[in-house]
CSV table of C-alpha atoms in Angstrom, one decimal:
chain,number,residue,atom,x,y,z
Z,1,UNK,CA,0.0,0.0,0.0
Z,2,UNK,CA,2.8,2.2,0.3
Z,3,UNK,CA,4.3,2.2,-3.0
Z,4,UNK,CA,4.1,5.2,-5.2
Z,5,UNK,CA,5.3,7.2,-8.4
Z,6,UNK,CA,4.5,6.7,-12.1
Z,7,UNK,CA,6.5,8.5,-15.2
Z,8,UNK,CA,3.0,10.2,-16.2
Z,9,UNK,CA,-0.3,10.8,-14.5
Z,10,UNK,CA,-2.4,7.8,-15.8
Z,11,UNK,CA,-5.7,6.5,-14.6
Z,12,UNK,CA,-5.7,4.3,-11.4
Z,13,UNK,CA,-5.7,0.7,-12.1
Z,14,UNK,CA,-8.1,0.4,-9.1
Z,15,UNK,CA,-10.4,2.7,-7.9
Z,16,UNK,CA,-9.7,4.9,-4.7
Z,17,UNK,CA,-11.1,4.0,-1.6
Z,18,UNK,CA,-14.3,4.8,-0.6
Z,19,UNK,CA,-15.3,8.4,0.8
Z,20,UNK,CA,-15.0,8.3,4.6
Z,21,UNK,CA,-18.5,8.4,6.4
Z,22,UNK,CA,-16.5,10.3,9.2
Z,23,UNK,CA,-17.7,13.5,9.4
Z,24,UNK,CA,-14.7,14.8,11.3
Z,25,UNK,CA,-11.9,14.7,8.8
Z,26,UNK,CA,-10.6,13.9,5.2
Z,27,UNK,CA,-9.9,10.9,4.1
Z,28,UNK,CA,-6.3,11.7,1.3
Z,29,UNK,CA,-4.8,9.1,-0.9
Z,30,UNK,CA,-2.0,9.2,-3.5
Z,31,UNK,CA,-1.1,7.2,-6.2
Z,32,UNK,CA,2.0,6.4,-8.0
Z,33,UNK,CA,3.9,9.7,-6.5
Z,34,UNK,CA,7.0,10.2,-8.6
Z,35,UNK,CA,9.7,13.0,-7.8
Z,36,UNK,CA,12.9,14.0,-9.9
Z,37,UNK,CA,15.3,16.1,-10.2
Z,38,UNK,CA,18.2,16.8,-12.4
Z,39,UNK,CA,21.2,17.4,-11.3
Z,40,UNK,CA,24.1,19.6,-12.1
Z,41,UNK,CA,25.9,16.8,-14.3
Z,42,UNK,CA,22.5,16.7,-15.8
Z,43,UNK,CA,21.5,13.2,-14.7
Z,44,UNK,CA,18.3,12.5,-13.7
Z,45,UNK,CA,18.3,11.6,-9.5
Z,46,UNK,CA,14.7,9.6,-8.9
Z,47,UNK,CA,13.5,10.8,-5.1
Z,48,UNK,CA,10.2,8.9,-5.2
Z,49,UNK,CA,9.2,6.4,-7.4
Z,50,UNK,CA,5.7,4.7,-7.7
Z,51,UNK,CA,5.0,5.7,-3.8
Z,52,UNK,CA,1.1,5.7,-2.6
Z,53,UNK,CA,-0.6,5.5,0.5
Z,54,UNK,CA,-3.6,6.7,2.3
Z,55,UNK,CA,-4.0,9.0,5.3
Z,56,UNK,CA,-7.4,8.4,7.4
Z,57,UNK,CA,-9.2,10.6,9.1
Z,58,UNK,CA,-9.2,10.1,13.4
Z,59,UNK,CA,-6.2,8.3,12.8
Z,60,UNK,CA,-2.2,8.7,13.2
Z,61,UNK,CA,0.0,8.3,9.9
Z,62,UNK,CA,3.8,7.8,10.6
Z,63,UNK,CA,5.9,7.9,7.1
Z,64,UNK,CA,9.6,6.8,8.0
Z,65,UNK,CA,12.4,5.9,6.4
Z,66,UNK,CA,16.0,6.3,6.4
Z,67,UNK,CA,17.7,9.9,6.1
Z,68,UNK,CA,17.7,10.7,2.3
Z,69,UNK,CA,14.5,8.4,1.5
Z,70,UNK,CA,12.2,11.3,0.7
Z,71,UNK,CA,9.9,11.6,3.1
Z,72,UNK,CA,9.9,15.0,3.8
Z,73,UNK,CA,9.4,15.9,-0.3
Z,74,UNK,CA,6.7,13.2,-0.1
Z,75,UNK,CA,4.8,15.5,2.4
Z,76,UNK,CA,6.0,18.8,0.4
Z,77,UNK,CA,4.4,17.5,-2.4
Z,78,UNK,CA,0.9,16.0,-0.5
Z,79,UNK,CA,0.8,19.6,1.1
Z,80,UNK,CA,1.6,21.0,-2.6
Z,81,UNK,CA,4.5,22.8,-0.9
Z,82,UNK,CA,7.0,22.5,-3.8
Z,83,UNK,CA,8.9,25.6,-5.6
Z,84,UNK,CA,8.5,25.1,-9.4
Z,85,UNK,CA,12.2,24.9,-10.3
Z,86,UNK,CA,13.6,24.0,-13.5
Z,87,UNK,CA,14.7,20.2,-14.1
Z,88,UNK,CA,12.1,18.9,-11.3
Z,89,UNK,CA,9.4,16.5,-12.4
Z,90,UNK,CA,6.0,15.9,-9.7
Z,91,UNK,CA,3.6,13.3,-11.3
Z,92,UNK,CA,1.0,11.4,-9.7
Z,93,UNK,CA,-2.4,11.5,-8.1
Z,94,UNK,CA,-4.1,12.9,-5.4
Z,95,UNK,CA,-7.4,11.8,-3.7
Z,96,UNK,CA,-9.6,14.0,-0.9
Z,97,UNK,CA,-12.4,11.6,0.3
Z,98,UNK,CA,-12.1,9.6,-3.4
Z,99,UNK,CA,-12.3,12.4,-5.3
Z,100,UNK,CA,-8.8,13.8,-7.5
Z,101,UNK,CA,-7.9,16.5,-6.3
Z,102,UNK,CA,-8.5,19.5,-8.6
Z,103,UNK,CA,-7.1,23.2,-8.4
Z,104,UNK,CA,-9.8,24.1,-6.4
Z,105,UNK,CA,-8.8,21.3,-4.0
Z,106,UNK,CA,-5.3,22.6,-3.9
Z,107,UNK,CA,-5.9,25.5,-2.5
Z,108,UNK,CA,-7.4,23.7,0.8
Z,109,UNK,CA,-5.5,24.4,3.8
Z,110,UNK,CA,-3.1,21.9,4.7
Z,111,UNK,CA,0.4,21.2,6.4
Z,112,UNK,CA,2.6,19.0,8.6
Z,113,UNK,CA,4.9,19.0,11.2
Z,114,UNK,CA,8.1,19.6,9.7
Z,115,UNK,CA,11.3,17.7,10.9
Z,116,UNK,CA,13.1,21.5,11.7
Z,117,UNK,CA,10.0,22.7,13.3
Z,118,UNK,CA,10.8,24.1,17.1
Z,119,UNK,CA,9.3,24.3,19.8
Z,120,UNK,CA,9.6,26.7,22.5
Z,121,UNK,CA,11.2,24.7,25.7
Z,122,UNK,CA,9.9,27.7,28.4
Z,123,UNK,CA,6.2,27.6,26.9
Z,124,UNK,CA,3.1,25.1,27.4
Z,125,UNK,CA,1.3,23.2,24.4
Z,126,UNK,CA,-1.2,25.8,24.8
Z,127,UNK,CA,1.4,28.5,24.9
Z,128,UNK,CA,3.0,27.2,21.9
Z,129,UNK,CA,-0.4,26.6,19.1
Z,130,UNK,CA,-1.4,30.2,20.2
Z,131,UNK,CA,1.7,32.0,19.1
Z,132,UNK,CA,1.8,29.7,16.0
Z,133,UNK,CA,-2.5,30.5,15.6
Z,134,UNK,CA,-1.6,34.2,16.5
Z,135,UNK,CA,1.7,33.9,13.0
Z,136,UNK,CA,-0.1,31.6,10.8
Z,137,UNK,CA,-3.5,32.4,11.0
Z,138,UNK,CA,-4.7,34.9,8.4
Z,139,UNK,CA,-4.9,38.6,9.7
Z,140,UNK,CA,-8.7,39.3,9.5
Z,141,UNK,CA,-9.5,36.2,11.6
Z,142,UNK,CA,-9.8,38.3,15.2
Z,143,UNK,CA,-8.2,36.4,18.0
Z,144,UNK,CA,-10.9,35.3,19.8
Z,145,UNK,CA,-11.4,33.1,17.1
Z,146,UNK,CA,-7.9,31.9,16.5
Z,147,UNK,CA,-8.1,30.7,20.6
Z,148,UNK,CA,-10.8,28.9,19.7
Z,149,UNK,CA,-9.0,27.3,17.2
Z,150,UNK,CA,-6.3,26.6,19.7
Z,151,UNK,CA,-9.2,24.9,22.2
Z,152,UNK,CA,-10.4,22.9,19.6
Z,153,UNK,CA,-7.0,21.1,18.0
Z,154,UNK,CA,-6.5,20.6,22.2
Z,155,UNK,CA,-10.0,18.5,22.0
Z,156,UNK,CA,-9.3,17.0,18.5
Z,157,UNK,CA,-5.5,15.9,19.5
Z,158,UNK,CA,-6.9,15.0,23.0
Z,159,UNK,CA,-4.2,17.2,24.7
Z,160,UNK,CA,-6.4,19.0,27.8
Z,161,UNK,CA,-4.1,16.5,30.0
Z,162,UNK,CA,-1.2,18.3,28.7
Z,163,UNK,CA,-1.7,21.4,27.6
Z,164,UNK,CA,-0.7,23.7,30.7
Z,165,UNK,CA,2.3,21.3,30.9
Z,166,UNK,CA,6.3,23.0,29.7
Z,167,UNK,CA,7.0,21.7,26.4
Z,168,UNK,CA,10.6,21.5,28.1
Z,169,UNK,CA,14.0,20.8,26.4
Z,170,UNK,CA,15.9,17.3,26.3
Z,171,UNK,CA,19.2,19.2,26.5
């Protein structure tokens, strides 16, 4: 199930799964991701190659691999996160709750934890997803409503246990 990347976006040789009946979430697929890039000497370096997979909602995805097995441009390119640069090739498919995913889709918000992401040892969880609500939610939203934001990942991610606790630093 985890395989992905094709040479050109082709139709699926079976169907996506079914739209989730969860109400709470989005179910994403992909099929047949493929990244390259070529390189200065002009060869062609393969980063993914025929990878898919499916993300459920109410449920945990890990991706791992070894350093240098492209999981991090696997989520660039699920969160559509990729600079156009010349001599890079994306192909492959994208499902939200078994439909492709369209430009209009594209333009859903989306993201991920990234593997530099920090987090601030002296503040709580709660602490922390209101400065990043207060810098990454839009302007016009007014605060009140970016706290509620903040209260409701709490619920979603079941953190109320945690979330007046120090992040703290392993150092």
């Amino acid at each position: 199930d985890e395989k992905m990347l094709s040479k050109s976006p082709s139709p699926l040789l079976s169907s996506p799964s079914q739209p989730s009946h969860n109400q709470h979430g989005l179910l994403l697929e992909w099929r047949d991701v493929q990244c390259s890039v070529k390189t200065w000497a002009r060869e062609t370096k393969t980063i993914l190659n025929g990878v898919s997979g499916r993300a459920r909602p109410g449920r945990v995805l890990a991706i791992m691999g070894p350093s240098g097995s492209g999981k991090t441009t696997l989520l660039n390119a699920l969160a559509a996160q990729m600079e156009k640069q010349p001599g890079l090739v994306l192909q492959g498919e994208v499902y939200v709750n078994g439909e492709i995913c369209n430009r209009s889709m594209a333009s859903m918000r989306k993201g991920f934890v990234r593997q530099e992401d920090t987090f601030y040892s002296q503040m709580t969880v709660r602490e922390t997803l209101r400065f990043v609500a207060r810098l990454r939610l839009s302007p016009e939203v007014p605060y009140a409503d970016k706290m509620l934001v903040v209260d409701s990942l709490i619920n979603k991610f079941s953190l109320a246990n945690c979330a007046d606790t120090i992040i703290g630093d392993s150092a």
